[in-house]
XYZ file of C-alpha atoms in Angstrom:
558
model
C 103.706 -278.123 -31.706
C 103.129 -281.687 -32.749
C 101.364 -284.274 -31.038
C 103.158 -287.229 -30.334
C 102.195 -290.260 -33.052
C 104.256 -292.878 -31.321
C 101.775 -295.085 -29.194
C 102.409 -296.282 -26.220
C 100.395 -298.116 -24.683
C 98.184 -296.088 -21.404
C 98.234 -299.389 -19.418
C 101.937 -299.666 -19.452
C 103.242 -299.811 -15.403
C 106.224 -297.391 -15.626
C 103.864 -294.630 -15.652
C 103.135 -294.115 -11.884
C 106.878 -293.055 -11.577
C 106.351 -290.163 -14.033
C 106.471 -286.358 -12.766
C 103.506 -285.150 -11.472
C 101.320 -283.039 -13.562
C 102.822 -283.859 -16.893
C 100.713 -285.711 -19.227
C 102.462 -289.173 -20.413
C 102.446 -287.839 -23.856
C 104.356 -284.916 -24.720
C 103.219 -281.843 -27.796
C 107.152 -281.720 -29.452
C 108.039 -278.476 -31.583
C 109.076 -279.187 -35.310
C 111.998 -276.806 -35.617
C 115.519 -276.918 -35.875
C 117.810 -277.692 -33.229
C 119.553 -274.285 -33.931
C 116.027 -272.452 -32.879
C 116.842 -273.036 -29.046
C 119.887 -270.738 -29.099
C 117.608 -268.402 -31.198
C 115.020 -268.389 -28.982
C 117.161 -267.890 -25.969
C 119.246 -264.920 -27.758
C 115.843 -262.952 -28.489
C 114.759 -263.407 -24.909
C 117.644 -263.146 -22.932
C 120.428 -261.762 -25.180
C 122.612 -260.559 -22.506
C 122.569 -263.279 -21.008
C 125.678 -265.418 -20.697
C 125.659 -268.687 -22.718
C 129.662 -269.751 -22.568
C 132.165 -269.501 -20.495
C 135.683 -270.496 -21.425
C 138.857 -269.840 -18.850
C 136.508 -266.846 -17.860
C 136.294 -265.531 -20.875
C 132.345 -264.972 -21.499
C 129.928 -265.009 -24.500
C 126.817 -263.604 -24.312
C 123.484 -265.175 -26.212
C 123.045 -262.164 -28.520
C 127.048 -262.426 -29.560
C 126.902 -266.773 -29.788
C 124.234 -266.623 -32.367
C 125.319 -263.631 -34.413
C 128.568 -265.539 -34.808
C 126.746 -268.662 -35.467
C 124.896 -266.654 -37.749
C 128.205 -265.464 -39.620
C 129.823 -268.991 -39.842
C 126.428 -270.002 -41.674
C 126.930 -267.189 -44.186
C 130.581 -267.732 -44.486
C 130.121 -271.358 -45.250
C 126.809 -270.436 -47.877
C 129.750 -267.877 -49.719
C 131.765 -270.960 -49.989
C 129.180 -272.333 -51.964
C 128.032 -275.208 -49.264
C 124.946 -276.445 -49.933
C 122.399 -278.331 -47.881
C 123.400 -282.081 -46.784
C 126.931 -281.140 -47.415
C 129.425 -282.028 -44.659
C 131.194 -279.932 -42.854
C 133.760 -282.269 -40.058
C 134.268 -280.959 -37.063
C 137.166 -282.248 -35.500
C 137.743 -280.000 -32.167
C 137.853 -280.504 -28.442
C 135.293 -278.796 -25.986
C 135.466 -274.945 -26.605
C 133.261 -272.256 -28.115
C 134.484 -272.701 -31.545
C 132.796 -276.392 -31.587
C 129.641 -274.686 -30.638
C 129.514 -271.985 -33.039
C 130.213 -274.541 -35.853
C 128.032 -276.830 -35.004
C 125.172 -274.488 -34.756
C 126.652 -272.379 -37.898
C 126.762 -275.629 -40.028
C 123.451 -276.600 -38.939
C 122.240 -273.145 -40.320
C 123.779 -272.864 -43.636
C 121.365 -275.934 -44.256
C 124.911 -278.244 -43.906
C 125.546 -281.578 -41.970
C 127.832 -281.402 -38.915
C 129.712 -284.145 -37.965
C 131.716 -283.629 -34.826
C 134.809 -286.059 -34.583
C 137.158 -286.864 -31.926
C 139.989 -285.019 -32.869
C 142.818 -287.033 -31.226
C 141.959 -289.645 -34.457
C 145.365 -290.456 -36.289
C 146.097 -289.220 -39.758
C 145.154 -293.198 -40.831
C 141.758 -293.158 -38.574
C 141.067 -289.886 -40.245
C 141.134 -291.675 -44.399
C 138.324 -293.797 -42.897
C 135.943 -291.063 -41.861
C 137.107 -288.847 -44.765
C 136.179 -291.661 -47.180
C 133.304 -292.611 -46.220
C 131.632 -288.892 -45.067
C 133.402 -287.176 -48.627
C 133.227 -283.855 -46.264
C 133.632 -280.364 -48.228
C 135.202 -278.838 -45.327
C 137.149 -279.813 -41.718
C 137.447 -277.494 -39.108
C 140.300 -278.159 -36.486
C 143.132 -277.251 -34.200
C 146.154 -275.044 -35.449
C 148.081 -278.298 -33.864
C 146.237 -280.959 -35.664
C 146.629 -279.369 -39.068
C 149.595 -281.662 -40.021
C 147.351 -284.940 -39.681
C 144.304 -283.453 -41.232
C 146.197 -282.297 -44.522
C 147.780 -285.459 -44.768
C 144.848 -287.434 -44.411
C 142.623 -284.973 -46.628
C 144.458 -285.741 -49.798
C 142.886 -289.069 -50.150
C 139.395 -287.335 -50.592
C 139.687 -284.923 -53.051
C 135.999 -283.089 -51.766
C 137.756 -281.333 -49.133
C 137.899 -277.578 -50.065
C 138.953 -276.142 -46.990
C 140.562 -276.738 -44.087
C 139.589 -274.438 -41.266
C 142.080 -273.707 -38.411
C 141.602 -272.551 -34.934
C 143.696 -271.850 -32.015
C 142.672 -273.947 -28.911
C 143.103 -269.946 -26.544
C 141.183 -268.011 -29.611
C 138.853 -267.783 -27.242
C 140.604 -267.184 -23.670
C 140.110 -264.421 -21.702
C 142.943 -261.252 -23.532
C 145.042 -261.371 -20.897
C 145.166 -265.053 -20.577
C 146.167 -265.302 -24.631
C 148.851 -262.486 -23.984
C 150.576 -263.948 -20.778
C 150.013 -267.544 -22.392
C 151.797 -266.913 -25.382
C 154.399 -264.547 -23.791
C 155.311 -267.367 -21.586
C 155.715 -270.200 -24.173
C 152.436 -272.119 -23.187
C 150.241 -270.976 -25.998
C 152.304 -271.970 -29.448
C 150.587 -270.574 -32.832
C 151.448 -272.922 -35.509
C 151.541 -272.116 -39.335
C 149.334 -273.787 -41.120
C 150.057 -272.255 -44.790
C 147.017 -273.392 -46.415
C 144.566 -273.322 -44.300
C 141.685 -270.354 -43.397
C 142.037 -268.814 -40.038
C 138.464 -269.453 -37.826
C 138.722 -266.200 -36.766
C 138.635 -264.480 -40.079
C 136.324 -266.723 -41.360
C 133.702 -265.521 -39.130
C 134.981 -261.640 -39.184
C 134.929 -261.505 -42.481
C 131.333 -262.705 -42.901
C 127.992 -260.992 -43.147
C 125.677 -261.832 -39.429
C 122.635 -262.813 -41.762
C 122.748 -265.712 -43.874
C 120.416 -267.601 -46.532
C 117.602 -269.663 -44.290
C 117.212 -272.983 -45.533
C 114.080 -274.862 -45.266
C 114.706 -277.340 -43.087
C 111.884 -280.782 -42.262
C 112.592 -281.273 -38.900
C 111.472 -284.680 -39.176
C 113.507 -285.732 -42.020
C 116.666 -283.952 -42.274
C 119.638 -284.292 -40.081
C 120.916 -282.511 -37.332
C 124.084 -283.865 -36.758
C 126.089 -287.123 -37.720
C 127.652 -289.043 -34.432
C 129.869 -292.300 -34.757
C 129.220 -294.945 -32.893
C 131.189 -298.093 -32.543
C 132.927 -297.706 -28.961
C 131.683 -301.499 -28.023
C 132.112 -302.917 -31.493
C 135.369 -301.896 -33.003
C 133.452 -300.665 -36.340
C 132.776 -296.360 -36.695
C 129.138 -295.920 -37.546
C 127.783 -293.071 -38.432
C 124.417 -292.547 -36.799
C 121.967 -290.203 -38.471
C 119.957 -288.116 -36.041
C 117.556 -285.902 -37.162
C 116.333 -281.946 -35.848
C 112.955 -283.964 -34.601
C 115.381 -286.512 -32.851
C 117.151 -284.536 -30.854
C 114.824 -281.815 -30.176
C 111.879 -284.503 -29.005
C 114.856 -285.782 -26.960
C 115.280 -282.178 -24.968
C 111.577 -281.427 -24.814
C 111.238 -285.047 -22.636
C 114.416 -284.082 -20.488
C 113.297 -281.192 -19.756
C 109.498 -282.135 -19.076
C 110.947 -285.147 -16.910
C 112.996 -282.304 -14.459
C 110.257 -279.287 -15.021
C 110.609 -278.531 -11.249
C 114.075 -278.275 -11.287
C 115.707 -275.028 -11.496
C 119.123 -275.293 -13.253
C 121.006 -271.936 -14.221
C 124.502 -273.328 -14.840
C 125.939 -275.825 -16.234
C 129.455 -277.475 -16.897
C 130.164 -279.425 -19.906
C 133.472 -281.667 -20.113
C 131.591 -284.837 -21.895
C 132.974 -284.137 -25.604
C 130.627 -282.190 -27.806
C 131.313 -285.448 -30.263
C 129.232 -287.947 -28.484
C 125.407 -287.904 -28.253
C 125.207 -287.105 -24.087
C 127.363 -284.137 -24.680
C 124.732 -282.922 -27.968
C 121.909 -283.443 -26.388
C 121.388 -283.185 -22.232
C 124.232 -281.189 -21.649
C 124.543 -278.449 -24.663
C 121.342 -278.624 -26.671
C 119.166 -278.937 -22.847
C 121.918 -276.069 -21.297
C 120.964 -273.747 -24.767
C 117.002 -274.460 -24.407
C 116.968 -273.171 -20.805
C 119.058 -270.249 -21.605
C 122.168 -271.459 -18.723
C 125.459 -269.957 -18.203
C 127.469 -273.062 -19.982
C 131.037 -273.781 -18.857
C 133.145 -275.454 -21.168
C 136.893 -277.496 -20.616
C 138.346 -279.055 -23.206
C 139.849 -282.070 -21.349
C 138.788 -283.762 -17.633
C 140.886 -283.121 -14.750
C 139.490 -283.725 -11.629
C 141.113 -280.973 -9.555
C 140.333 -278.610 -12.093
C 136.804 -279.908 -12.721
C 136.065 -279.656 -9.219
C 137.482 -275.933 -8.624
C 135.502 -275.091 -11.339
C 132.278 -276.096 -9.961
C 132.829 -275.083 -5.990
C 134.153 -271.855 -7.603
C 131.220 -270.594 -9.814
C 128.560 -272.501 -8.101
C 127.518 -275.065 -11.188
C 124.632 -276.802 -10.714
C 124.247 -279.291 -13.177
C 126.988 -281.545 -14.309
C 127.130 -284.431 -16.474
C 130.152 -287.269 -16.523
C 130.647 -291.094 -17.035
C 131.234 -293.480 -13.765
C 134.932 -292.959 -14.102
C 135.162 -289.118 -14.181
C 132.978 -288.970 -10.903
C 135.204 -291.640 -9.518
C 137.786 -289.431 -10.094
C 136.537 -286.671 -8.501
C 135.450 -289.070 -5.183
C 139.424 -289.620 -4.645
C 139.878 -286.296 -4.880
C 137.297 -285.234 -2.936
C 138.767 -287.606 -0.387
C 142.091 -285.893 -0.781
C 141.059 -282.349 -0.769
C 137.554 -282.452 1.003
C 136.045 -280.010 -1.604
C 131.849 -279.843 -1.351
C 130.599 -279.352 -4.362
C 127.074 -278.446 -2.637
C 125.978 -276.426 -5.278
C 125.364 -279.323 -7.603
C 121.600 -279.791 -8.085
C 121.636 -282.499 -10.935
C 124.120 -285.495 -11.565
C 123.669 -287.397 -14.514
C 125.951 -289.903 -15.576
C 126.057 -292.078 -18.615
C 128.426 -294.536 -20.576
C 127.961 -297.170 -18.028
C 126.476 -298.329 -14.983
C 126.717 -296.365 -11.753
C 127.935 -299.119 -8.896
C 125.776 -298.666 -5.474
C 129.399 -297.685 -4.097
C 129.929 -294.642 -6.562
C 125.821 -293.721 -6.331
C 126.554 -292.921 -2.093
C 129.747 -291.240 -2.857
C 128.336 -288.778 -5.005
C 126.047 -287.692 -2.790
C 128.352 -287.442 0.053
C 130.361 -284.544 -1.920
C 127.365 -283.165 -3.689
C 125.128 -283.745 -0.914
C 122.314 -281.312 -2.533
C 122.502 -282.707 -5.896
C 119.908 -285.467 -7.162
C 121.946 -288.129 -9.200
C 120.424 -289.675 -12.304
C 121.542 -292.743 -13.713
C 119.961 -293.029 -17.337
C 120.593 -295.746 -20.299
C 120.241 -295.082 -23.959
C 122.310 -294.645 -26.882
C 123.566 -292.267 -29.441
C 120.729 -294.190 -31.651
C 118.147 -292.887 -29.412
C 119.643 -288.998 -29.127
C 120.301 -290.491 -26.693
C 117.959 -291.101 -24.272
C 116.058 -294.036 -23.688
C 115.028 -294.280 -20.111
C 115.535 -292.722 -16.602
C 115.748 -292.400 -13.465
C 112.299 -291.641 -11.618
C 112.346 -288.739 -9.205
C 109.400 -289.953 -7.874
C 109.542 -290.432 -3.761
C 108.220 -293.897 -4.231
C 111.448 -294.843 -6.512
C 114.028 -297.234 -4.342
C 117.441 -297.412 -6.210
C 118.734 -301.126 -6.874
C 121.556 -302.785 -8.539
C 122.179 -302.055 -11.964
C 117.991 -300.241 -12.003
C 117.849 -298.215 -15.155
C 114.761 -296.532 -14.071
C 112.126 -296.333 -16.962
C 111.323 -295.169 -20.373
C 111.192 -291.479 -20.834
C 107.788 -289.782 -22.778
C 106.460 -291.557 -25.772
C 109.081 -294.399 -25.592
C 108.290 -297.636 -25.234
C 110.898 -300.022 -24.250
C 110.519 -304.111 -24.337
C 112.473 -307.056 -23.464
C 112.384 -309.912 -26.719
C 114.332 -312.717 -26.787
C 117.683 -312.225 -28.723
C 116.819 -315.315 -31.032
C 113.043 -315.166 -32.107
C 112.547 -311.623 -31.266
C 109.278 -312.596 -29.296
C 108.489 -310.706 -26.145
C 109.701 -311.829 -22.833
C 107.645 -312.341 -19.874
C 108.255 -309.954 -16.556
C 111.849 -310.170 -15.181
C 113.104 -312.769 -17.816
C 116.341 -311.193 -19.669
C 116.441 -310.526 -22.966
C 117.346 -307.590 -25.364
C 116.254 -304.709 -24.885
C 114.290 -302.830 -28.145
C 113.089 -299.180 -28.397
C 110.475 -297.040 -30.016
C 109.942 -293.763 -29.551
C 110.316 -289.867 -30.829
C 114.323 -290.016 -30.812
C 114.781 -293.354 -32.866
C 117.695 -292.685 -35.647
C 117.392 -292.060 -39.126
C 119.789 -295.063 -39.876
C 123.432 -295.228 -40.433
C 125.120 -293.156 -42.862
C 125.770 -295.221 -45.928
C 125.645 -298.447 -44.382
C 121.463 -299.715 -45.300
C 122.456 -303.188 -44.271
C 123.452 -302.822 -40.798
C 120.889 -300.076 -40.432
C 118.225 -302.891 -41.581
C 119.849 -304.854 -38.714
C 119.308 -302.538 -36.279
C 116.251 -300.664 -37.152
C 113.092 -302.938 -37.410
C 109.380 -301.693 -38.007
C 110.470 -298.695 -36.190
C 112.316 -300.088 -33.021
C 115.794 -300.057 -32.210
C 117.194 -303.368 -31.391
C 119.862 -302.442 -29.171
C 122.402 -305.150 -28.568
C 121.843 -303.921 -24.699
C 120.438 -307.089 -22.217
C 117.871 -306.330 -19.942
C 115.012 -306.873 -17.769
C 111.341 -305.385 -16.436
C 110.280 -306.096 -13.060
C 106.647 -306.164 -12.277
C 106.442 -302.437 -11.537
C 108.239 -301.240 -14.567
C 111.946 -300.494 -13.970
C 114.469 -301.511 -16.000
C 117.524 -303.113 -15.194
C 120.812 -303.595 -17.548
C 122.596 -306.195 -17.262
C 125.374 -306.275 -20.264
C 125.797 -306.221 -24.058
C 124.607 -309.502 -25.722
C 128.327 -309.931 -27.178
C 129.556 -309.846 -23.627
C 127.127 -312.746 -22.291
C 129.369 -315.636 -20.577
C 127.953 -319.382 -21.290
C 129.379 -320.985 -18.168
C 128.171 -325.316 -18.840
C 124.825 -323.683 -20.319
C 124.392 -321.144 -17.544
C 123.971 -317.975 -18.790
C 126.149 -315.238 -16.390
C 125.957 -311.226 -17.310
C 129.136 -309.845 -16.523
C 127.809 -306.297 -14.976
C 125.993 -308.428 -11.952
C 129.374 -309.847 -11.150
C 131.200 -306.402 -11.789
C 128.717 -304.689 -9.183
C 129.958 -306.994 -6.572
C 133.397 -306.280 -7.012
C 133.121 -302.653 -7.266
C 132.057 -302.831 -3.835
C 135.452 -303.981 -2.836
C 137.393 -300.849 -0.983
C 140.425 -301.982 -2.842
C 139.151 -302.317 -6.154
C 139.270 -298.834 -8.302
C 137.475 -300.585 -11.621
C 136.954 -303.498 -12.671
C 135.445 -305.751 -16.037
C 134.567 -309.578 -16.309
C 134.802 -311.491 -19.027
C 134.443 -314.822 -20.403
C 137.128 -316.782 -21.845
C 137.423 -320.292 -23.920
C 137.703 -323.365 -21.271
C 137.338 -327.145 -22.452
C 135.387 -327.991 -18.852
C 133.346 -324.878 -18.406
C 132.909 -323.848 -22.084
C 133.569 -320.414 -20.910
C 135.398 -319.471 -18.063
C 134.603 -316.598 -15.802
C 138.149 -313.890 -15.651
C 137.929 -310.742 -13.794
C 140.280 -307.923 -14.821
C 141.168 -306.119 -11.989
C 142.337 -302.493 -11.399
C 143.461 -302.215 -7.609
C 143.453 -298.306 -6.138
C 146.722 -296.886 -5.431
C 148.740 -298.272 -2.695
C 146.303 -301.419 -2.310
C 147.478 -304.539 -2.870
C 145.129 -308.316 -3.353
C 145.751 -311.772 -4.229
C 143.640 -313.887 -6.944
C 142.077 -315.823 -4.032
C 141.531 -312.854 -1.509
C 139.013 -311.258 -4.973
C 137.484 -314.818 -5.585
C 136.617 -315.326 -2.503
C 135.073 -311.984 -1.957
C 132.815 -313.106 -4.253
C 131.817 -316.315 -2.898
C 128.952 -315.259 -0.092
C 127.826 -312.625 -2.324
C 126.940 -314.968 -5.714
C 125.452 -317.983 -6.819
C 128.165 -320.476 -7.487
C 128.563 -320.770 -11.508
C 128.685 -317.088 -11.423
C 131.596 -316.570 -9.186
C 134.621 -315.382 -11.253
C 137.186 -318.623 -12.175
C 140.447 -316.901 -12.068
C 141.705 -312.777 -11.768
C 143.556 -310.701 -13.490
C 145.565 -307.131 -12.366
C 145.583 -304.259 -14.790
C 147.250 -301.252 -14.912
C 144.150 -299.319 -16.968
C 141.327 -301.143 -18.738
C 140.793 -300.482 -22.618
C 137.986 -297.747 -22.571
C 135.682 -295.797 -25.304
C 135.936 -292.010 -26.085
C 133.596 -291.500 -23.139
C 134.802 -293.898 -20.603
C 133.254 -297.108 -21.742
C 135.301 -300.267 -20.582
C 135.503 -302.348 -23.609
C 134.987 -305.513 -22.925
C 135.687 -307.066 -26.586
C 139.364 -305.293 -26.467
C 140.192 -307.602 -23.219
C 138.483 -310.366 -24.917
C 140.969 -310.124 -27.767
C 143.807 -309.451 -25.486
C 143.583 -312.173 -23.453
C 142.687 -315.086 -26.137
């Protein structure tokens, strides 16, 4: 165990919201990320790790056939730093690979797999990946985009019900809803792993200096980067989760966030693995399903973005389903509105519901919410910085610190800070100064500590030299009861420099005028920051994990 060296400062006022009995700086273990499901499969081995359409996997099998993918892919000749893409949805072949990779001394780099054959050239160019592992069904795409990078060896093919329950693969296939496809030269998953050895060459691995995983980045910026996080990152990352909810006692856990984004590697799976939980796993979000699947098997922890758990709200509404055994809510990607926050906890009315910012830069985790009784919940409150970060507010021009509740962007330092970007040193040296993370993200600290977010500095709206963050304007008019989502942004006006437009998504059934939404605005802000004119939507652009994109309506509407 290592002693934190990242100083932060003892007079810092966050720290009275901090769990009892924990120190404010943490001892972190320098291992690999893959020695959590190790651990857990020599203590509990019979224990259940994943579930999968009820078909379960027990900790002792997981990391033997983790074990066997890392000797399959050492016999291949893969060598440390290699990478190995991973481009599947949520099921237990993403786990064993990533973990397998991660073992053979390799680089996983888990993609979302519904990228095009053209999307695919990009990341294939620019990560020169030795091997791709991916859906029977996606094989067409992946061999077509594979022969512009001549590195790739294999291709690796799985079937999404290799891993049902027998009966379901039988009945599934009998009935036309599971289809095999040929994929002539490709390597089955399955015999991959049979055909493999359960012990495999240990690499020595610096925990501090080599990396875990690769995750791209780019949802708010239109440009893939691929952030570098190291074993040290991600595992500093768990040990503070998991210090910051000590008292709670989790056993389950249901994982829908795709194992390709940062909140899916690291509070859901690589937290779920440390504590030795029974981990659910679907490959895709529906809310009827997600819901069953909680109310039926009791999961207590479960981790979404705003719109999956509005989502589930409507059809809670619909179908009055408790989830009451939900102890833990987290949700990332966005802001929770006040509106959402209460309807959570009316159908999980036992679960606590955290509302944390970060980003995949930080492992992700930068701050959270406090569970501390003397914690009130406001608009758009981040909570505070999470062990051995430290968090400020600078001014986006001069970089100086801000005073106390002046906005500015927000910068981070801590135990989780990315390596850098993969092959990109300039924006890296962009982003990554003397050690801090300059994240883009526009903020504020009151007095006591908390954080607050209030929008991406590209999103800022000049309105006559006022400066107006759409999110403050977005709360407002999520608490309309005919408004299902909603994003504001700032378009080119000769009198106001930038006008205020809010893109509107109206529930089902519910009908609203321009006026009737600016006007609901109009006792509830000051004046320059009430929207100019509205717009209805269908659907608003969003990110891989339910981000609204704000510079994809900005382009759409020039």
């Amino acid at each position: 165990m290592a002693k934190a060296d990242y100083y932060v400062p003892d007079d810092r006022p966050w720290f009275k919201y901090y769990p009892k009995d924990v120190p404010h700086h943490l001892d972190y273990p320098e291992i690999p990320l893959y020695q959590f499901l190790d651990d857990s499969a020599q203590k509990y081995p019979n224990n259940t790790a994943l579930v999968f359409y009820g078909n379960e996997i027990k900790y002792k099998k997981l990391k033997e056939l983790t074990d066997r993918f890392a000797n399959a892919l050492q016999n291949l000749g893969i060598q440390k730093g290699d990478r190995v893409l991973i481009l599947l949805p949520n099921c237990p072949q993403t786990v064993i690979a990533l973990y397998g990779t991660m073992k053979a001394g390799a680089i996983p780099v888990p993609l979302n797999p519904m990228y095009t054959d053209k999307e695919l050239e990009y990341f294939f160019k620019d990560l020169e990946p030795r091997i791709v592992i991916t859906l029977d069904g996606f094989y067409d795409k992946v061999e077509k985009a594979s022969k512009t990078t001549p590195q790739i060896e294999k291709i690796i093919t799985t079937n999404i019900s290799d891993y049902f329950p027998l009966s379901k693969r039988v009945l599934g296939r009998l009935f036309g809803k599971i289809q095999t496809i040929n994929c002539p030269n490709a390597v089955s998953f399955n015999g991959f792993i049979k055909n493999s050895k359960p012990q495999y060459n240990e690499i020595k691995i610096n925990p501090k200096e080599d990396i875990a995983v690769i995750l791209y980045t780019g949802g708010t910026t239109g440009e893939p980067k691929g952030v570098m996080l190291t074993h040290f990152n991600i595992v500093s990352n768990v040990t503070a989760i998991d210090n910051w909810f000590k008292d709670t006692k989790i056993e389950s856990s249901l994982i829908v966030v795709p194992l390709f984004h940062s909140f899916g590697i690291t509070p859901t799976l690589s937290w779920s693995v440390l504590k030795s939980r029974k981990i659910f796993l679907l490959p895709k979000f529906h809310p009827k399903e997600c819901a069953k699947l909680i109310k039926e098997n009791k999961i207590q922890f479960f981790a979404g973005v705003p719109a999956m758990f509005a989502a589930l709200w409507e059809n809670f509404k619909k179908e009055e389903i408790v989830l009451d055994s939900l102890i833990l809510c987290g949700s990332a990607g966005a802001s929770l509105s006040s509106y959402l926050w209460q309807s959570i906890q009316k159908m999980a009315p036992n679960t606590i519901v955290v509302d944390p910012w970060g980003l995949s830069e930080a492992s992700p985790m930068a701050t959270m919410t406090p569970l501390s009784p003397i914690f009130k919940r406001e608009i758009n409150s981040i909570g505070v910085p999470v062990f051995d970060t430290d968090v400020k507010v600078v001014d986006s021009e001069t970089k100086e610190e801000l005073p106390v509740n002046e906005s500015g962007e927000l910068i981070i330092k801590g135990p989780q800070v990315f390596k850098g970007y993969w092959k990109k040193e300039e924006k890296t040296k962009q982003t990554l100064k003397d050690g801090w993370i300059y994240t883009k993200d526009i903020g504020r600290m009151n007095k006591d500590g908390l954080f607050y977010y209030e929008g991406r500095l590209d999103d800022m709206i000049n309105v006559r030299g006022e400066k107006v963050w759409p999110r403050e304007i977005e709360e407002i008019l999520e608490s309309n009861p005919k408004i299902q989502e909603v994003a504001v942004v700032g378009v080119k006006d000769d009198y106001y420099g930038q006008a205020i437009k809010a893109c509107v998504v109206l529930k089902e059934g519910m009908e609203a005028s321009e006026k009737e939404i600016i006007d609901f605005c109009k006792d509830k802000l000051a004046p320059h920051k009430i929207p100019h004119m509205v717009e209805f939507f269908n659907e608003l652009p969003k990110s891989i994990v339910g981000k609204i994109l704000h510079y994809r309506l900005r382009e759409k509407i020039k």
